[in-house]
Coordinates of C-alpha atoms in Angstrom, one line a residue:
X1 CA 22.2 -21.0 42.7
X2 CA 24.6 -19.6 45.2
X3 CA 22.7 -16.3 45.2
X4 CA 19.9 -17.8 46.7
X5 CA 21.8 -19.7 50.0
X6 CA 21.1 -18.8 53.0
X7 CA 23.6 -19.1 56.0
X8 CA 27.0 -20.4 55.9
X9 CA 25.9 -24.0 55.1
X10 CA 28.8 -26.0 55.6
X11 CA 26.8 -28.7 54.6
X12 CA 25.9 -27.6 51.2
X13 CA 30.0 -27.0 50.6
X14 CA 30.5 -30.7 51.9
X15 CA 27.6 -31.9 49.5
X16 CA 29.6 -29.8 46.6
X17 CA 32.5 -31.6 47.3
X18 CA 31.1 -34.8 47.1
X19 CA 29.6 -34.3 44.0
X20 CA 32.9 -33.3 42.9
X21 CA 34.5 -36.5 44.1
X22 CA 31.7 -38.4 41.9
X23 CA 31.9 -36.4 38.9
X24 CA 35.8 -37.4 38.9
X25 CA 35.7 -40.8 39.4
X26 CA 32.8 -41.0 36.7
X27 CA 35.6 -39.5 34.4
X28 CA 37.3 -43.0 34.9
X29 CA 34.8 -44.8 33.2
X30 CA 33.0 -42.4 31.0
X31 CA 33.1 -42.2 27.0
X32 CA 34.2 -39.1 25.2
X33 CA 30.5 -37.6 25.5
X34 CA 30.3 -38.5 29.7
X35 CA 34.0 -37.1 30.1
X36 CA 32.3 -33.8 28.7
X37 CA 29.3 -34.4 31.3
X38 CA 31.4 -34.9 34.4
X39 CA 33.6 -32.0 33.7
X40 CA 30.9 -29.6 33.0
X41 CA 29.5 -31.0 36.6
X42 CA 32.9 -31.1 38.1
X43 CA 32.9 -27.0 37.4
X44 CA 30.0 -26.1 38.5
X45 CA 30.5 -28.0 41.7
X46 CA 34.0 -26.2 42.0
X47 CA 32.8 -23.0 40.9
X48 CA 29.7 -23.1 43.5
X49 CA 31.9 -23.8 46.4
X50 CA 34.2 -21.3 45.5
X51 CA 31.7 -18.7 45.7
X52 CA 30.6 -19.9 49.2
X53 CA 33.8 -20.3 50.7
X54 CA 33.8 -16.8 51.7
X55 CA 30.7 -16.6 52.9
X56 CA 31.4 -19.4 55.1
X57 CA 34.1 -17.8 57.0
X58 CA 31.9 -14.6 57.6
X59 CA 31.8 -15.1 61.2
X60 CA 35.4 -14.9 61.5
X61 CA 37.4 -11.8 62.7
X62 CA 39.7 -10.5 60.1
X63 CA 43.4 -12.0 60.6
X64 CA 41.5 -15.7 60.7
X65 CA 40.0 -14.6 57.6
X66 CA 43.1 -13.7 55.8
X67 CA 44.8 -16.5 57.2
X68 CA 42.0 -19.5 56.0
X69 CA 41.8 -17.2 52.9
X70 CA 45.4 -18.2 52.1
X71 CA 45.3 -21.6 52.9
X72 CA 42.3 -22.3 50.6
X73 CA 44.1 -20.5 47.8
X74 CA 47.3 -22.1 48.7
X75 CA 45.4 -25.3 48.5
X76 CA 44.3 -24.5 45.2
X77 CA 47.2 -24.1 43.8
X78 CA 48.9 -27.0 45.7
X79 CA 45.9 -29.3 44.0
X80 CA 46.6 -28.0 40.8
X81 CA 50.0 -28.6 40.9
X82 CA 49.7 -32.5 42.2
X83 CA 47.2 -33.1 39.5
X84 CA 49.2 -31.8 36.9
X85 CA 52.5 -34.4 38.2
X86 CA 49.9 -37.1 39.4
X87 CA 48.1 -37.7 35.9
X88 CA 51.4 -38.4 33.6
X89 CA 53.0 -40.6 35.9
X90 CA 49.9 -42.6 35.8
X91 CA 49.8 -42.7 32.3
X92 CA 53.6 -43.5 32.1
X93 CA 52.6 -46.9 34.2
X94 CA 50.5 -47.9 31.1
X95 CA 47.7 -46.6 32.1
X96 CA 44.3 -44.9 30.2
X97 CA 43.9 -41.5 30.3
X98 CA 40.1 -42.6 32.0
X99 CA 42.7 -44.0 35.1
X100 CA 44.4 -41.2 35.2
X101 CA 41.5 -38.8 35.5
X102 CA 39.5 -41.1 37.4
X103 CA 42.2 -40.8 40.5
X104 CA 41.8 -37.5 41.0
X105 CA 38.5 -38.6 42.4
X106 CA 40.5 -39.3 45.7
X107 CA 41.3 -35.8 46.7
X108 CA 37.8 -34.4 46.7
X109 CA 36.7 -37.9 48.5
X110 CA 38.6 -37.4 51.1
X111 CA 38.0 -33.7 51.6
X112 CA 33.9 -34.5 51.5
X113 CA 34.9 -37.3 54.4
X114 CA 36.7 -34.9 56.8
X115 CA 34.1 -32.3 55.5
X116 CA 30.8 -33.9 56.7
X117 CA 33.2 -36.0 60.0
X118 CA 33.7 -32.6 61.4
X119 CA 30.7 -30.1 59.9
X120 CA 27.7 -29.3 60.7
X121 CA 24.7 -31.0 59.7
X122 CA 22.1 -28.3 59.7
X123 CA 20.0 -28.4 56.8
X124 CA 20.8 -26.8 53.5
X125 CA 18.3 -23.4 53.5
X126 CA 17.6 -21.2 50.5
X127 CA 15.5 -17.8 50.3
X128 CA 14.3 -15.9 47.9
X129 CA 16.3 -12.6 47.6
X130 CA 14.3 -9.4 45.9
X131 CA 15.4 -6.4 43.5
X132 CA 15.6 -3.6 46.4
X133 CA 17.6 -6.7 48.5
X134 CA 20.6 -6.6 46.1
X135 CA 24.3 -5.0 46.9
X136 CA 24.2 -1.5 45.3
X137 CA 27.3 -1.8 42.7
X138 CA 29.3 0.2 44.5
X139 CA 29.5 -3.1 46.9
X140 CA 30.5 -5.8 44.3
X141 CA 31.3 -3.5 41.5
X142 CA 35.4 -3.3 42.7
X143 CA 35.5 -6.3 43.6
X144 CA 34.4 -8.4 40.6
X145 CA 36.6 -5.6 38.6
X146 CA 39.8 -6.9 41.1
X147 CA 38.9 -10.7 40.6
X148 CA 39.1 -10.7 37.0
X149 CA 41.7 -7.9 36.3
X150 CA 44.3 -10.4 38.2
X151 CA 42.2 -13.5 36.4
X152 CA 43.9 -11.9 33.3
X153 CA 47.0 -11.1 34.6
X154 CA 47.3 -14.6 35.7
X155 CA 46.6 -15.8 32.4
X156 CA 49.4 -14.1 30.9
X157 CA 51.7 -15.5 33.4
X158 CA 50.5 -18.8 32.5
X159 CA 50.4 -18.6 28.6
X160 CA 53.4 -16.2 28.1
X161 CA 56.1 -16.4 30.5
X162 CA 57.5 -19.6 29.0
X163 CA 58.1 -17.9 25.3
X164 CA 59.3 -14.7 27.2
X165 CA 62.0 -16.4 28.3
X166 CA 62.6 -19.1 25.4
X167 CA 63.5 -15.0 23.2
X168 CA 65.6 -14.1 26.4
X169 CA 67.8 -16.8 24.7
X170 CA 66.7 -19.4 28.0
X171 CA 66.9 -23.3 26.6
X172 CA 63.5 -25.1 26.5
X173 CA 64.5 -26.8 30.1
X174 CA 65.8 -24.1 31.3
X175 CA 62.4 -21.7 30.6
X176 CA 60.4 -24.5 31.7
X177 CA 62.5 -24.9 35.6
X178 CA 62.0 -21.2 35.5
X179 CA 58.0 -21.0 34.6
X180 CA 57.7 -23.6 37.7
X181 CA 59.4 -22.1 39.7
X182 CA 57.9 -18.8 39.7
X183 CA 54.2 -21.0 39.8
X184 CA 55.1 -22.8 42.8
X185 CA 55.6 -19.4 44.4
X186 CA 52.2 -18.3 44.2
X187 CA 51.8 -21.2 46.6
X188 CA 53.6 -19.1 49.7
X189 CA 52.2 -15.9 48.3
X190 CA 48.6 -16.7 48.6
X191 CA 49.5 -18.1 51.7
X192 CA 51.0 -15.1 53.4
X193 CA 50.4 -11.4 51.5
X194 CA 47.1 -12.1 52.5
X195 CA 47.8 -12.9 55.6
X196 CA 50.5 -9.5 55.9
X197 CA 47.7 -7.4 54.5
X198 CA 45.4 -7.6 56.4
X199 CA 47.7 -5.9 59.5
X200 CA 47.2 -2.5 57.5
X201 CA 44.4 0.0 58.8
X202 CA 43.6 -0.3 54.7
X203 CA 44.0 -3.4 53.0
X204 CA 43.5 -1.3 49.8
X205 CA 46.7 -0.2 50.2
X206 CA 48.7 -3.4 50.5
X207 CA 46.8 -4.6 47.4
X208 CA 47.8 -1.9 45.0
X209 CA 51.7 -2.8 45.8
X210 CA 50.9 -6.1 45.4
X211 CA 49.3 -5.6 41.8
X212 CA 51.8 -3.1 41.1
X213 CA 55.2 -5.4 41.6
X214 CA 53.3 -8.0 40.1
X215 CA 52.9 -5.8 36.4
X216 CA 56.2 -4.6 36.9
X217 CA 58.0 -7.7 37.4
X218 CA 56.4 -9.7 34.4
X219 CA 57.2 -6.3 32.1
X220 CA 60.9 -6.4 33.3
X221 CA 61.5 -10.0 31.9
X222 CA 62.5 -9.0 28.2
X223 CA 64.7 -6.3 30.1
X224 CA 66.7 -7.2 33.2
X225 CA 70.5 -9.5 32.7
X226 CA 69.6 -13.5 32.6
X227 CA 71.3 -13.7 35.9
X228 CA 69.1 -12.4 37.7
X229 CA 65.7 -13.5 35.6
X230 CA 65.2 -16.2 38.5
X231 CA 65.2 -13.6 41.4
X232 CA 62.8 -11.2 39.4
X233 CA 60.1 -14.6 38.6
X234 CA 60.6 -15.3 42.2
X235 CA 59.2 -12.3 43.1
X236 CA 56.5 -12.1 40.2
X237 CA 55.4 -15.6 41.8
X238 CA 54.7 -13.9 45.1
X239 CA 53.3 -11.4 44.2
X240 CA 50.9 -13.1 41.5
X241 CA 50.1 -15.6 43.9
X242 CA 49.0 -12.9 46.7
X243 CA 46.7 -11.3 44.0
X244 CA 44.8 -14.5 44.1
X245 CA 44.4 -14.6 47.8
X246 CA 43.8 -10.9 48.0
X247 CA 40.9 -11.2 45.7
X248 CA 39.2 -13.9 48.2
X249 CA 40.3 -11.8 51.0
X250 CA 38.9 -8.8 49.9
X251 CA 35.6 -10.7 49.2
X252 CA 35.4 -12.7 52.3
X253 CA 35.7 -8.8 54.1
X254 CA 32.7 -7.9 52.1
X255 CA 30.7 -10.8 53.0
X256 CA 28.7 -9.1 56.1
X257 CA 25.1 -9.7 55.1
X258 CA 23.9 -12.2 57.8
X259 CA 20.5 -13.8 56.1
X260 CA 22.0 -14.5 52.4
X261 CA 26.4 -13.6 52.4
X262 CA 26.7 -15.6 49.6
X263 CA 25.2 -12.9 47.2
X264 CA 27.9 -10.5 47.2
X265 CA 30.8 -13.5 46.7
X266 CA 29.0 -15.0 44.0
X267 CA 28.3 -11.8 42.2
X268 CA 32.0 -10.6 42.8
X269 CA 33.3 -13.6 41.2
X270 CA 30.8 -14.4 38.4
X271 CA 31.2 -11.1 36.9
X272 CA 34.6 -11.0 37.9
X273 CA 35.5 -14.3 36.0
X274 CA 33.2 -13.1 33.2
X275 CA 35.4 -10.3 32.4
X276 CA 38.7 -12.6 32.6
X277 CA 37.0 -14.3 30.1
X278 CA 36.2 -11.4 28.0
X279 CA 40.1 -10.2 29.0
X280 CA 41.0 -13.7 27.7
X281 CA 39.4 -13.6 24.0
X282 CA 40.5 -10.4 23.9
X283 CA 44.3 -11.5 24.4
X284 CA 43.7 -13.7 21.7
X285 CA 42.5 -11.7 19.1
X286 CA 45.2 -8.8 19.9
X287 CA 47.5 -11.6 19.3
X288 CA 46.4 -11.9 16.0
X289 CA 46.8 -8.3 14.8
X290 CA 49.4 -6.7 13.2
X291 CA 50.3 -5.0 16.6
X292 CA 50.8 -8.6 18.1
X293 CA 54.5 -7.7 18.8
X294 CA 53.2 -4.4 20.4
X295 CA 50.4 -4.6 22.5
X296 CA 51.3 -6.4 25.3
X297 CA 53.5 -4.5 27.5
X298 CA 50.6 -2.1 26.7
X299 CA 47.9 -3.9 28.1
X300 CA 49.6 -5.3 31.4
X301 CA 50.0 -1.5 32.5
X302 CA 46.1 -0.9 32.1
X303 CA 45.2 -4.3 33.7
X304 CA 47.5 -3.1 36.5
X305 CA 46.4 0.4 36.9
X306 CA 43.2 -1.4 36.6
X307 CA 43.8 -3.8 39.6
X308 CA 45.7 -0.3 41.7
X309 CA 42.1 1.6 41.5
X310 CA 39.2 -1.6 42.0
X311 CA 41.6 -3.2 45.1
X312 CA 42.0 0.7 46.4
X313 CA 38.3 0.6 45.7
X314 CA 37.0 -2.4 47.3
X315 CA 39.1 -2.3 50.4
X316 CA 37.7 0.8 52.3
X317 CA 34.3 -0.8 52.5
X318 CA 35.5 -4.0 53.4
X319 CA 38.4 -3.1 55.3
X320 CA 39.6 0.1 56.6
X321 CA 37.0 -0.3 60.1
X322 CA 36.7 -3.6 60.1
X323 CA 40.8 -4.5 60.6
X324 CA 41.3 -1.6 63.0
X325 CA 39.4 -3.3 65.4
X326 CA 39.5 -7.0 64.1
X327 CA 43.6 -6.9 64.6

């Protein structure tokens, strides 16, 4: 659907919200069948806005963009991170699971409140977009390559770091304080690479260091002293973190198509999420190969050199011009 909005509709992103806020709360009260219901609603409303976010900051010059880039990725990683302490503690109260889930419903509520207090109102507008209207592939084509190139790298962060250490000879509690910490720094990454980035003449370039001490740092883990594992996650976390605002960044830089700017976001990021799916599964089934033990360190060098050439790729278009003058 977000192919087909028109404008930067701030309304429509306050209306996503708020469905978002209900879907939650009906999570609270729904059997097993409505819990699957609310969450399939809860994503699409989530995915939806995510794709419109850029477009709604088109207007902006390109330091404001990098800078509300990394506070809605920040954000996003904040809110994952409350959620994920918020639900137990409910639950260690007594509570149901339904409670638990259903509170979450007051984040989103408030957001649609101050959303819709402060918006605009104009209507929600939609248009009709035609074959010969579409971005040419060179437009989208890095860009959806960058967004789910770090998707994957992100994912291997999140499933693998924690055994990676756990062989480094790292107690359960120990791994666990380090995984966190090393999360919780994508926080200040997204916030501020993007933010640093967008200063060069080519954000392209920025990007490829980012990607590139990002690979490097997760393949050192098996290798560098224990003393010094916490420093090298620190860094990892930054630098992860900053992938993930640099591919909303690099987006929102794209986004320069005044009657529909959602079309290039939301083609960036479906096919870019596609292929972290596809990066995903195939994770998995290397996994369970007789070159388990083998392939990984492998695979994180082509997803890097991967996210070197798309970022180097999708910048000049989106970038090199633009910031010159913008900064």
């Amino acid at each position: 659907m977000a192919l087909f909005v028109t404008g930067s509709n701030a309304r429509l992103l306050g209306f996503l919200t708020a469905v978002l806020a209900l879907a939650s709360l009906a999570r609270g009260f729904s059997s097993p069948l409505g819990l699957c219901a609310a969450g399939v609603i809860a994503g699409l409303s989530i995915g939806m806005a995510n794709v419109l976010v850029p477009s709604y900051v088109r207007s902006y010059g390109a330091r404001e963009k990098a800078l509300l880039m990394g506070v809605y990725t920040s954000a996003l990683c904040a809110g994952a991170a409350i959620g994920a302490q918020v639900t137990p503690m409910i639950l260690v109260k007594g509570e149901s699971w339904n409670t638990a889930l259903g509170f979450s419903a007051v984040f989103p509520g408030v957001a649609a409140f101050l959303w819709f207090a402060t918006r605009s109102n104009k209507p929600i507008m939609l248009t009709v977009r035609k074959a010969n209207d579409m971005p040419h592939w060179r437009t989208f084509g890095p860009l959806a390559c960058f967004t789910g190139l770090q998707g994957i790298l992100a994912y291997l962060v999140f499933s693998d770091l924690h055994p990676a250490l756990e062989l480094r000879g790292l107690g359960v509690r120990t791994a666990g304080s380090h995984s966190a910490i090393s999360m919780l720094c994508q926080i200040p990454g997204a916030l501020l690479i993007p933010v640093i980035a967008v200063r060069a003449t080519d954000v392209g370039k920025p990007s490829a260091v980012t990607a590139v001490i990002a690979g490097t740092t997760l393949l050192a883990v098996p290798y560098v002293p224990q003393s010094q594992l916490l420093s090298l996650l620190i860094v990892q976390g930054l630098a992860q973190g900053g992938l993930i605002g640099l591919a909303l960044l690099l987006i929102a830089l794209a986004v320069r198509d005044e009657h529909c700017p959602a079309i290039t976001s939301s083609l960036a990021q479906g096919l870019g999420y596609t292929l972290t799916a596809l990066g995903i599964a195939l994770v998995l089934f290397l996994r369970g190969t007789p070159f388990g033990e083998h392939w990984e360190q492998p695979f994180i060098g082509v997803v890097v050199a991967g996210l070197v050439v798309s970022g180097w790729k999708a910048a000049p278009q989106s970038s090199k011009s633009r910031c010159a003058t913008a900064v």
